[in-house]
PDB file of N, CA and C in Angstrom:
ATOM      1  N   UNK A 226     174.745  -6.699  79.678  1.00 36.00           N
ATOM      2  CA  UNK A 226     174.228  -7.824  80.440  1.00 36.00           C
ATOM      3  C   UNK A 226     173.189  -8.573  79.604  1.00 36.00           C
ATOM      4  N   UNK A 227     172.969  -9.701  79.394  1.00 48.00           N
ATOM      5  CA  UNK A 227     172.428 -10.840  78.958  1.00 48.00           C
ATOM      6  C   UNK A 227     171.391 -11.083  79.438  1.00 48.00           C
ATOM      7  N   UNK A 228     169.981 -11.043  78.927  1.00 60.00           N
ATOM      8  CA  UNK A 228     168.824 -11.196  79.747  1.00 60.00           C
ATOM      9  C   UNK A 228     168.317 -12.776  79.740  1.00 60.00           C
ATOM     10  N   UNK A 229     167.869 -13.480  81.364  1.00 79.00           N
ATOM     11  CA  UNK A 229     168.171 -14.291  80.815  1.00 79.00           C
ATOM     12  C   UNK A 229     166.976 -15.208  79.865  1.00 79.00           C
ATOM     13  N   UNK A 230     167.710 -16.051  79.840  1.00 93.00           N
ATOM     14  CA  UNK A 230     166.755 -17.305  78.731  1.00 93.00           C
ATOM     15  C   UNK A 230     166.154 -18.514  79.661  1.00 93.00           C
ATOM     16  N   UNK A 231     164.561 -18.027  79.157  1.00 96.00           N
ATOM     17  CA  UNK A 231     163.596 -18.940  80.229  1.00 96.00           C
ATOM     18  C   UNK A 231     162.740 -19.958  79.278  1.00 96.00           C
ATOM     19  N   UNK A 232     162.960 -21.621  79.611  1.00 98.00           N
ATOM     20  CA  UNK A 232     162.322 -22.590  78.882  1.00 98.00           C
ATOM     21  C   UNK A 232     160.985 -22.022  77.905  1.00 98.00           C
ATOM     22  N   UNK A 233     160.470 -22.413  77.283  1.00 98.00           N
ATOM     23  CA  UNK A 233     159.255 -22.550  76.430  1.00 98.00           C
ATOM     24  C   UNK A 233     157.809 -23.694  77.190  1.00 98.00           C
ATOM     25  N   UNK A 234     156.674 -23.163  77.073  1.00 98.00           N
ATOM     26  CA  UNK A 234     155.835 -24.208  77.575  1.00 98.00           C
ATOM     27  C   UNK A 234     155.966 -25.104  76.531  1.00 98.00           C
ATOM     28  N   UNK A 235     155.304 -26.192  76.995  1.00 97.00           N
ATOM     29  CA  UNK A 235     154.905 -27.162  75.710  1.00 97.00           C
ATOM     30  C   UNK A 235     154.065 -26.425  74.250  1.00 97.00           C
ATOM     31  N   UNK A 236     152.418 -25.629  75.058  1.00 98.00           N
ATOM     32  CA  UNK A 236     152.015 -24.629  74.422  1.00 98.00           C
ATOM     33  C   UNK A 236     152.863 -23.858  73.167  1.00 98.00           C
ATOM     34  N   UNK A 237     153.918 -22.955  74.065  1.00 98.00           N
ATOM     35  CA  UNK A 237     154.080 -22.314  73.112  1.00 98.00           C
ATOM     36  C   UNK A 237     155.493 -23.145  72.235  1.00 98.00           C
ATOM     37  N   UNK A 238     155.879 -23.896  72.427  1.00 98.00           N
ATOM     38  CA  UNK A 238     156.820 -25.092  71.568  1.00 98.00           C
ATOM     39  C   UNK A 238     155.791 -25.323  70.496  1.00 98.00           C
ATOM     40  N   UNK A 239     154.590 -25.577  70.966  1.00 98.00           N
ATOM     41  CA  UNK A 239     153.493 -26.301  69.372  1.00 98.00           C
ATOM     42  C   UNK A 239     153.657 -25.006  68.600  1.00 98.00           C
ATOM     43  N   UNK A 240     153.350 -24.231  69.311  1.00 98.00           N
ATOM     44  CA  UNK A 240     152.703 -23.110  68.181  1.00 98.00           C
ATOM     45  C   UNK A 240     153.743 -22.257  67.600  1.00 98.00           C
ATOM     46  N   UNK A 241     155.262 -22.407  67.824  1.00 98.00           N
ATOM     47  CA  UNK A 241     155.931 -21.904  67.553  1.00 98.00           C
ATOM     48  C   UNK A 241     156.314 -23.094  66.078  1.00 98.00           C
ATOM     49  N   UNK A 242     156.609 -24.490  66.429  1.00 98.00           N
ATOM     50  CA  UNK A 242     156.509 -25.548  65.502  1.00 98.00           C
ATOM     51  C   UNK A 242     155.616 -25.242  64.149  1.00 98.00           C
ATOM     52  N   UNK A 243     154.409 -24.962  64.574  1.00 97.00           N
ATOM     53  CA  UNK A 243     153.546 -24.432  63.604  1.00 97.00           C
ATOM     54  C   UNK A 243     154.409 -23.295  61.880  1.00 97.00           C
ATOM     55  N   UNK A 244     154.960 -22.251  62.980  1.00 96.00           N
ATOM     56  CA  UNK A 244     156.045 -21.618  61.879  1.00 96.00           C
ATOM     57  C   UNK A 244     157.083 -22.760  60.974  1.00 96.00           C
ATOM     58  N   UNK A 245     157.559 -23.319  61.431  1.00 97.00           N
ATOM     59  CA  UNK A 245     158.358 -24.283  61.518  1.00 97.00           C
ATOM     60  C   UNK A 245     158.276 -25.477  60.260  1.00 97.00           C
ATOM     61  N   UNK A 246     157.480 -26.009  59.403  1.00 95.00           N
ATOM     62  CA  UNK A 246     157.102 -27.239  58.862  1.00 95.00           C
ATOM     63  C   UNK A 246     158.423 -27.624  58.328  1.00 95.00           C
ATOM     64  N   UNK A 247     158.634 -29.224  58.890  1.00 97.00           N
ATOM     65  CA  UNK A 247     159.675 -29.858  58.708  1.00 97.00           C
ATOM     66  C   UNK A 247     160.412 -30.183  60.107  1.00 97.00           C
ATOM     67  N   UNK A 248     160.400 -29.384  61.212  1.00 98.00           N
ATOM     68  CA  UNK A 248     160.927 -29.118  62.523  1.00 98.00           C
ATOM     69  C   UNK A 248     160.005 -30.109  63.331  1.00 98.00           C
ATOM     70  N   UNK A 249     160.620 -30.884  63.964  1.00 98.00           N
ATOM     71  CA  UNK A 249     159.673 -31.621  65.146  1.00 98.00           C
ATOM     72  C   UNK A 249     160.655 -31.346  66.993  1.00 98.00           C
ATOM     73  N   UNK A 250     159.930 -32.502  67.620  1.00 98.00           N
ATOM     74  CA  UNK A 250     160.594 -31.980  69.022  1.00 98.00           C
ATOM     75  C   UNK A 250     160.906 -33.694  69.294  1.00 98.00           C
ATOM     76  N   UNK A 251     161.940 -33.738  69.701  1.00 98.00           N
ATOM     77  CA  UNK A 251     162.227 -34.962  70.104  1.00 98.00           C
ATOM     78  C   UNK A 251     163.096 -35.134  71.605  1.00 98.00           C
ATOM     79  N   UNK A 252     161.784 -35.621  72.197  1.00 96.00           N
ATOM     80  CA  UNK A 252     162.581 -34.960  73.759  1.00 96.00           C
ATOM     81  C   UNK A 252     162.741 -33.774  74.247  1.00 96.00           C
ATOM     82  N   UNK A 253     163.975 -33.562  74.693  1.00 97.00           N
ATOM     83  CA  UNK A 253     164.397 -31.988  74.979  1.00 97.00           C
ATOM     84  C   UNK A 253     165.049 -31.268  73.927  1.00 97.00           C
ATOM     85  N   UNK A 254     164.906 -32.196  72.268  1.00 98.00           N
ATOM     86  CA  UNK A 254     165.703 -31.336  70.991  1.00 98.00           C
ATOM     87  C   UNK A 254     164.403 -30.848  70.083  1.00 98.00           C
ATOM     88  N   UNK A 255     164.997 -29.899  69.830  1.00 98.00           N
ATOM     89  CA  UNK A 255     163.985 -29.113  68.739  1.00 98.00           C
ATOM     90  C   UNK A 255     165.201 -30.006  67.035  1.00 98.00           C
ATOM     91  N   UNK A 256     164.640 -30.260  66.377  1.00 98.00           N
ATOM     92  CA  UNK A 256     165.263 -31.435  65.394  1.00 98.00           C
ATOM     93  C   UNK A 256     164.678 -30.891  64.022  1.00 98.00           C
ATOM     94  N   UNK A 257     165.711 -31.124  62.870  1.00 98.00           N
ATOM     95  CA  UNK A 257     164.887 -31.374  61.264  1.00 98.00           C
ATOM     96  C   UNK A 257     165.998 -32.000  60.876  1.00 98.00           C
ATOM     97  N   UNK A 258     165.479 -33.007  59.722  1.00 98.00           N
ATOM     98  CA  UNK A 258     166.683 -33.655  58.805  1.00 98.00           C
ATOM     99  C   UNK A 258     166.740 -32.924  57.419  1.00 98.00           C
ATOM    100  N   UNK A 259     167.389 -32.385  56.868  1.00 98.00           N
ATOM    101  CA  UNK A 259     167.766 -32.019  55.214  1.00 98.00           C
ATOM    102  C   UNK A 259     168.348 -33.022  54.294  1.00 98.00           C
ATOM    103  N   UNK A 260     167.596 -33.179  53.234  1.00 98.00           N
ATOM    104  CA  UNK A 260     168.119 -33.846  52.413  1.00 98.00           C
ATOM    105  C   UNK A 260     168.598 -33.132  51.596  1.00 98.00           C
ATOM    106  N   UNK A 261     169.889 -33.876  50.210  1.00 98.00           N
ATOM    107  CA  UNK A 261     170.496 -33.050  49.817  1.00 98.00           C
ATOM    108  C   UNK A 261     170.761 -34.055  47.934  1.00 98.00           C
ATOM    109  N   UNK A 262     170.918 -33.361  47.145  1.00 97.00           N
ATOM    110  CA  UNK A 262     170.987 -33.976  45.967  1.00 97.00           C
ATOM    111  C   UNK A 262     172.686 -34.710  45.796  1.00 97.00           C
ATOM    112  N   UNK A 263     173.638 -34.743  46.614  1.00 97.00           N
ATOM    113  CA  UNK A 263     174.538 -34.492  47.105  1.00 97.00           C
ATOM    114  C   UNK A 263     175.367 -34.101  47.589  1.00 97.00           C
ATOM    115  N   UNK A 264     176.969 -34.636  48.205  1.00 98.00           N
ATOM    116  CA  UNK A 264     177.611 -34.386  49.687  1.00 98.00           C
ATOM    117  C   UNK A 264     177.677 -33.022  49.815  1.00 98.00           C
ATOM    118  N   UNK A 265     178.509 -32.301  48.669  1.00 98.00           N
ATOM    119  CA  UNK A 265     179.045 -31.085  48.599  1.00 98.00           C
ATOM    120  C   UNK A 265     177.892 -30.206  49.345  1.00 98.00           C
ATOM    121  N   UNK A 266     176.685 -29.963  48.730  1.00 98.00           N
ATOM    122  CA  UNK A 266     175.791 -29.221  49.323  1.00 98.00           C
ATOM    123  C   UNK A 266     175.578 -29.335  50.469  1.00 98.00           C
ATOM    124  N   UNK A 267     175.332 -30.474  51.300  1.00 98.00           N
ATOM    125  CA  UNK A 267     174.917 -30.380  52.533  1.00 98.00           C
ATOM    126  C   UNK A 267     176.242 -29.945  52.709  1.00 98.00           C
ATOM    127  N   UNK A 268     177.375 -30.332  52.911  1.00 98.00           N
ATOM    128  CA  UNK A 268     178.657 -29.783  53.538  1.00 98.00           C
ATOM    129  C   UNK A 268     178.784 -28.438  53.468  1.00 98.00           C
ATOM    130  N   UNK A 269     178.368 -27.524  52.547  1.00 98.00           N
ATOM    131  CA  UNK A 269     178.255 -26.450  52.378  1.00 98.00           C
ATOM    132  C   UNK A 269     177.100 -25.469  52.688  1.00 98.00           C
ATOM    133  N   UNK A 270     176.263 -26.499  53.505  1.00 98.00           N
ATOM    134  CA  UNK A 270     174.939 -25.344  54.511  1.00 98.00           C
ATOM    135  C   UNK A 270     176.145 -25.833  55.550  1.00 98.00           C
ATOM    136  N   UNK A 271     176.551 -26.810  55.896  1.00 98.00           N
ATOM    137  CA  UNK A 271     177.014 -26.940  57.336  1.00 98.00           C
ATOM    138  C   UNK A 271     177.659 -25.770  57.634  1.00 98.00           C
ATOM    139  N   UNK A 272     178.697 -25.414  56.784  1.00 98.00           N
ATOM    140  CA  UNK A 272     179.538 -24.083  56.881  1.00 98.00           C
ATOM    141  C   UNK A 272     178.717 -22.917  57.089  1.00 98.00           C
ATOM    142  N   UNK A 273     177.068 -23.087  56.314  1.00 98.00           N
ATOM    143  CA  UNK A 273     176.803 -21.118  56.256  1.00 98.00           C
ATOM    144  C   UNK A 273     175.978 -21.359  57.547  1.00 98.00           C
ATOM    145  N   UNK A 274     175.368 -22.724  58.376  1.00 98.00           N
ATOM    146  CA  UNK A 274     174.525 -22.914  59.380  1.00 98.00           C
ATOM    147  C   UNK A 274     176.377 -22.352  60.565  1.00 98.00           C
ATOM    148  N   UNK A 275     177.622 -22.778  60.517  1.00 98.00           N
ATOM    149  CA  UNK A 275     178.430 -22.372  61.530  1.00 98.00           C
ATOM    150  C   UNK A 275     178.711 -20.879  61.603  1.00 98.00           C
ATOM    151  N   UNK A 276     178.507 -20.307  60.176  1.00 98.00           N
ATOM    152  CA  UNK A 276     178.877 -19.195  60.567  1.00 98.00           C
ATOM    153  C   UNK A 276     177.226 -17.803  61.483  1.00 98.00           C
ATOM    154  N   UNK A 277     176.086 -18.292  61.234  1.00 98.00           N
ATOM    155  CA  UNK A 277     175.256 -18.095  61.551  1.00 98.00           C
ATOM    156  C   UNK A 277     175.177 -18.523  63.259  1.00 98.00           C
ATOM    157  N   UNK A 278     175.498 -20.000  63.743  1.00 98.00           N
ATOM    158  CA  UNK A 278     175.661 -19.899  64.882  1.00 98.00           C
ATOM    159  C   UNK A 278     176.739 -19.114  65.475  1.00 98.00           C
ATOM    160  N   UNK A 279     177.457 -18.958  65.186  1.00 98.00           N
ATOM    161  CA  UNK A 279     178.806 -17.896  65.596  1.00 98.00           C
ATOM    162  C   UNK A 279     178.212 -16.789  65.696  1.00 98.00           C
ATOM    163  N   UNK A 280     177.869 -16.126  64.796  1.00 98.00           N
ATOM    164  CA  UNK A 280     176.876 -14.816  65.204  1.00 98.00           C
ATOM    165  C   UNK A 280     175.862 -14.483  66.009  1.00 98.00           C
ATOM    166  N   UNK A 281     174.855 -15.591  66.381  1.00 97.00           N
ATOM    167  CA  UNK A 281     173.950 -16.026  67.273  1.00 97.00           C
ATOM    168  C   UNK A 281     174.563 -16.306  68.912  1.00 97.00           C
ATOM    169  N   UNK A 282     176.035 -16.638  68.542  1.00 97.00           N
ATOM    170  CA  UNK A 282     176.107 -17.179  70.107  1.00 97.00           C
ATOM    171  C   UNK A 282     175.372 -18.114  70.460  1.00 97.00           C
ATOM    172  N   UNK A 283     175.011 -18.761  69.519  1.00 97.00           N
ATOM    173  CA  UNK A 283     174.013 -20.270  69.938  1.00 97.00           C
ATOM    174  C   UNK A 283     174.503 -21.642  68.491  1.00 97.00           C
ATOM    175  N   UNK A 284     174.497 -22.638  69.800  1.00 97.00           N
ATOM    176  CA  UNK A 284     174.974 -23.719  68.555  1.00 97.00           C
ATOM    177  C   UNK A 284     174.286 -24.704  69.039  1.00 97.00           C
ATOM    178  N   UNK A 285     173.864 -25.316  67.713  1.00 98.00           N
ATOM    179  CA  UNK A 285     173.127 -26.621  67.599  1.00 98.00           C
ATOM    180  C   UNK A 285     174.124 -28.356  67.001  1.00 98.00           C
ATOM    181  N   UNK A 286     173.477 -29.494  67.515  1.00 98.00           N
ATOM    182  CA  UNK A 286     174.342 -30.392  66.982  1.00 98.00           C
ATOM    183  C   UNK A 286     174.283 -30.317  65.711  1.00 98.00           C
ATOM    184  N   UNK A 287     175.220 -30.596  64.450  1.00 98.00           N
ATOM    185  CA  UNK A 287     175.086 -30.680  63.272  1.00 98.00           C
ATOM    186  C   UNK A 287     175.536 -32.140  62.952  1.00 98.00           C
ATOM    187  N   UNK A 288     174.451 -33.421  62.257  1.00 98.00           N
ATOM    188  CA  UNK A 288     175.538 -34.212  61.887  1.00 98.00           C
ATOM    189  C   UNK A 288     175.403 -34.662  60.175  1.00 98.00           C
ATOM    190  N   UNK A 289     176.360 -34.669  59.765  1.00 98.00           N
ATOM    191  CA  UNK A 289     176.584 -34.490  58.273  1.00 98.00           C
ATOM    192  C   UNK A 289     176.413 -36.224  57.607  1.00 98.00           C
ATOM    193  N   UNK A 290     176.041 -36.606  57.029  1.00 97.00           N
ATOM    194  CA  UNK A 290     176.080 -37.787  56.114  1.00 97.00           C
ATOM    195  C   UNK A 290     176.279 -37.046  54.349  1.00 97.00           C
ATOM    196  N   UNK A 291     176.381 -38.465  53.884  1.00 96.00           N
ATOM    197  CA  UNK A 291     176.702 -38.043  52.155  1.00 96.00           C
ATOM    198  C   UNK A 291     175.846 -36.834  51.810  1.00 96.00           C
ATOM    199  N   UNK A 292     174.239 -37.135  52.246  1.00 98.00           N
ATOM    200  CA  UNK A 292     173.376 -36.364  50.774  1.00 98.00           C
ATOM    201  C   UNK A 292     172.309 -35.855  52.385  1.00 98.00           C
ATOM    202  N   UNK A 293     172.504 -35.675  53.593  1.00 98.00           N
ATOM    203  CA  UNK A 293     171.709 -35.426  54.471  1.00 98.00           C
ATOM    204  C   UNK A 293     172.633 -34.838  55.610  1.00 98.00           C
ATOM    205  N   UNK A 294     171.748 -33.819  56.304  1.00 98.00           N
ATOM    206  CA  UNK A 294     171.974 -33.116  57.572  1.00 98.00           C
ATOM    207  C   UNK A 294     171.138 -33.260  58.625  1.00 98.00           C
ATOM    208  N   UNK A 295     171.513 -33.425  59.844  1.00 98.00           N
ATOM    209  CA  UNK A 295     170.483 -33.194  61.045  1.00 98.00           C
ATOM    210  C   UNK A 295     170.748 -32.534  61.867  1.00 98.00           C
ATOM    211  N   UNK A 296     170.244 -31.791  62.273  1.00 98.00           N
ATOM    212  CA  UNK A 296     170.067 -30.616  63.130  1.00 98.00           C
ATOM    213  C   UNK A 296     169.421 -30.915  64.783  1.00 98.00           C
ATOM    214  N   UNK A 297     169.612 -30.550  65.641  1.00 98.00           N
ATOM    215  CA  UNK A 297     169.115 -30.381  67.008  1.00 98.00           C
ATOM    216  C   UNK A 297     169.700 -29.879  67.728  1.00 98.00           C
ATOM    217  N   UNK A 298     168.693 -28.575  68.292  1.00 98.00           N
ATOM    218  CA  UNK A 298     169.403 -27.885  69.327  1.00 98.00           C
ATOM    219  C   UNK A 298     168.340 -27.880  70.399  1.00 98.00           C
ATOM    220  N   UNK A 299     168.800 -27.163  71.776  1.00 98.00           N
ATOM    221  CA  UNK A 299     168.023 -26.921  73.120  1.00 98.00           C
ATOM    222  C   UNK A 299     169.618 -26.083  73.019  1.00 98.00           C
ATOM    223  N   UNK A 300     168.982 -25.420  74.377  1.00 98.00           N
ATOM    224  CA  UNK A 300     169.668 -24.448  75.400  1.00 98.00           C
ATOM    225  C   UNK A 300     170.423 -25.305  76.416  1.00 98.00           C
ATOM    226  N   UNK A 301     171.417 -25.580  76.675  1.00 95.00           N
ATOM    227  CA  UNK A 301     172.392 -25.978  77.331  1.00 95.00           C
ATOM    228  C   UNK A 301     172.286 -25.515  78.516  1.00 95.00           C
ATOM    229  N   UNK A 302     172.640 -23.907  78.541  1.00 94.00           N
ATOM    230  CA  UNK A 302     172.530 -23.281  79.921  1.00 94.00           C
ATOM    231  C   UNK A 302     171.708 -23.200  80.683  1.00 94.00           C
ATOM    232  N   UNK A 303     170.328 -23.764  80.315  1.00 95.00           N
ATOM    233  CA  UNK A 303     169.195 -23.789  81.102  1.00 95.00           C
ATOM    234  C   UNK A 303     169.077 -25.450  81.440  1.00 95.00           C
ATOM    235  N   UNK A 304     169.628 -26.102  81.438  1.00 95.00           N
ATOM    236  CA  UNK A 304     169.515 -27.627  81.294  1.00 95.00           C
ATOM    237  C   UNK A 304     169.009 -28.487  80.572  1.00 95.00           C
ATOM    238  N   UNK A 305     169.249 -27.953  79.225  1.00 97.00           N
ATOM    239  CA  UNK A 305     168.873 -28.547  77.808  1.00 97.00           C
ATOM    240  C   UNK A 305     167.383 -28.427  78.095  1.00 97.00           C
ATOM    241  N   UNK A 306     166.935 -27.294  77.950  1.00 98.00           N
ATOM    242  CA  UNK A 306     165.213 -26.844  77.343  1.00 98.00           C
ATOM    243  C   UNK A 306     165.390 -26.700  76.128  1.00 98.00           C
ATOM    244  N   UNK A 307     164.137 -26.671  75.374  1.00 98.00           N
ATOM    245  CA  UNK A 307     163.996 -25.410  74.463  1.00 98.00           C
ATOM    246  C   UNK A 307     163.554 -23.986  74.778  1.00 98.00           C
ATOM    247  N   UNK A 308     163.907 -23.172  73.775  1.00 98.00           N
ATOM    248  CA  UNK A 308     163.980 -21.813  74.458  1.00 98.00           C
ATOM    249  C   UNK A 308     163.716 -21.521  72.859  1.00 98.00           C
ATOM    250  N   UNK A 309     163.733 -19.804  72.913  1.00 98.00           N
ATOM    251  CA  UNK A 309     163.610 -19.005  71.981  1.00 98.00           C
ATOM    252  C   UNK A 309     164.576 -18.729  71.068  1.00 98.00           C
ATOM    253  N   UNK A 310     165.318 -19.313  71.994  1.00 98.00           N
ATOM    254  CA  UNK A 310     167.164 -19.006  71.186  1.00 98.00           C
ATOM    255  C   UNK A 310     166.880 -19.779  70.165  1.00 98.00           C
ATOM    256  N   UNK A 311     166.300 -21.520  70.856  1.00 98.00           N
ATOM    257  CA  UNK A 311     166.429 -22.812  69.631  1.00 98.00           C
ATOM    258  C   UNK A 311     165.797 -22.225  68.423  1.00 98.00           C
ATOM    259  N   UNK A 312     164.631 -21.636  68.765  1.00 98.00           N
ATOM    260  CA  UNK A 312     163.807 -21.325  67.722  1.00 98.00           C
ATOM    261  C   UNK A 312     164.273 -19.990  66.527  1.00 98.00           C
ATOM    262  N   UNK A 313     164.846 -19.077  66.922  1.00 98.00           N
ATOM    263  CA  UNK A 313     165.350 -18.047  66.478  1.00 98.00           C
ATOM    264  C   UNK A 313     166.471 -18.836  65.361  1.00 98.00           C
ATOM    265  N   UNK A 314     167.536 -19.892  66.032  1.00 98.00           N
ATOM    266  CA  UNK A 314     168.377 -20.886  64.947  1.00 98.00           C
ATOM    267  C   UNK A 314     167.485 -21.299  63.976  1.00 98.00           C
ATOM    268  N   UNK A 315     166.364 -22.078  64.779  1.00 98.00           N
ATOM    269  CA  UNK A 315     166.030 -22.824  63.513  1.00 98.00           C
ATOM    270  C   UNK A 315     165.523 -21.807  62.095  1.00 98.00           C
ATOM    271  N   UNK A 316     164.550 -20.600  62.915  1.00 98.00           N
ATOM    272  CA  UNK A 316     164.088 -19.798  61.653  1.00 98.00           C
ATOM    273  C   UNK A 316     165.461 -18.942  60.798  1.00 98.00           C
ATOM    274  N   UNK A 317     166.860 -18.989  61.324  1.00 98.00           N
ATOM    275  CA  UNK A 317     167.437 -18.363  60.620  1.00 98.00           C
ATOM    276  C   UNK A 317     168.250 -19.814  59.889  1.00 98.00           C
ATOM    277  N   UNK A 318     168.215 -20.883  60.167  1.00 98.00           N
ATOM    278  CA  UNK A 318     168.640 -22.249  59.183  1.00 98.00           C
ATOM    279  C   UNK A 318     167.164 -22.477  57.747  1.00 98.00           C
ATOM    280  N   UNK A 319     166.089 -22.441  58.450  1.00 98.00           N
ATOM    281  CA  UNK A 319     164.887 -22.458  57.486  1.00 98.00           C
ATOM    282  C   UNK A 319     165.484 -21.616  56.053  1.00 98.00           C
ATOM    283  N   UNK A 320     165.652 -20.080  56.593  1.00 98.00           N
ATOM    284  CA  UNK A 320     165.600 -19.059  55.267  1.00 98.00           C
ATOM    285  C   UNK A 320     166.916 -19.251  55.100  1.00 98.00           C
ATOM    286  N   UNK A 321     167.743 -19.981  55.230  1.00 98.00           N
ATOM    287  CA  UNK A 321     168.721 -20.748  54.218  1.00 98.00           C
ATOM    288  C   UNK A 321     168.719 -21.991  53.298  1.00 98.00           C
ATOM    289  N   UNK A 322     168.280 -22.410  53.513  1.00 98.00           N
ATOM    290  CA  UNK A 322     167.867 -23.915  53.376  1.00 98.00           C
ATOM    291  C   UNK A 322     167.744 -24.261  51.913  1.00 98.00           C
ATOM    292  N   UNK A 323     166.389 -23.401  51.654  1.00 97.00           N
ATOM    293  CA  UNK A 323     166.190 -23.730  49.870  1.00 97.00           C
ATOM    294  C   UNK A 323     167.640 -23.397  48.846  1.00 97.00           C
ATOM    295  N   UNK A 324     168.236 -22.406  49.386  1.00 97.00           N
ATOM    296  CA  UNK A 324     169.580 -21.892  48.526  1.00 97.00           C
ATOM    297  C   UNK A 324     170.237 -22.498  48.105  1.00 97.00           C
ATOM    298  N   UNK A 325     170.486 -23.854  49.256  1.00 98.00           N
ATOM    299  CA  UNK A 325     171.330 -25.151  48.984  1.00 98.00           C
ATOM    300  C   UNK A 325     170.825 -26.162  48.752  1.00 98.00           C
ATOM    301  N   UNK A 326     169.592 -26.077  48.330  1.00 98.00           N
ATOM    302  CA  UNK A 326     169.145 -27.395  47.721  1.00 98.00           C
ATOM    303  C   UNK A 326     168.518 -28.282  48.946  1.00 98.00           C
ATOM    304  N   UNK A 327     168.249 -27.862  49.836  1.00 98.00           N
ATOM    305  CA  UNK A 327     167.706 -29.003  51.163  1.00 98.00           C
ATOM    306  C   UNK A 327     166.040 -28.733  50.913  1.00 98.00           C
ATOM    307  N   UNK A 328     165.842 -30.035  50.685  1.00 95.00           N
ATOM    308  CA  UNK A 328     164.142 -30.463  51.121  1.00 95.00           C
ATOM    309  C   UNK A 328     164.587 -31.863  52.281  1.00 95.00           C
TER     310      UNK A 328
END
């Protein structure tokens, strides 16, 4: 059984952000953009960011341009909050990130 997943205050959204540099909140999305020296690379976090959400059971929007990625997720099942889940993605997209070349 699945325990469930309860919104974030604003509070702890800042201070979790804090871990975070590069991550902002826009609305109800927890958000970062990656830049990329070119396409191939970003196309190729997109793949290791899908197989990471697959394992997570949590997925975020991904949208791909030439030399850039953007990211935003919330929790769906709670009515698009952020939650711990978002945050748990983002810190496991972070410690990928440098590998492929994203500032």
């Amino acid at each position: 059984m699945t325990a469930q997943v309860e919104p974030l205050s604003d509070t702890e959204i800042q201070d979790r952000l804090a871990e975070l540099p590069g991550w902002t909140v826009d609305g109800t999305l927890l958000c970062r953009r990656y830049h990329f020296r070119g396409h191939l690379p970003a196309a190729v976090m997109v793949m290791h960011i899908a197989r990471i959400q697959e394992e997570l059971g949590h997925h975020a929007d991904l949208t791909l341009g030439y030399n850039r990625l953007a990211v935003a997720v919330n929790t769906h099942s709670i009515g698009g909050r952020i939650t711990a889940l978002d945050f748990g993605l983002a810190h496991r997209i972070e410690e990928i990130a440098a590998a492929h070349g994203a500032d």
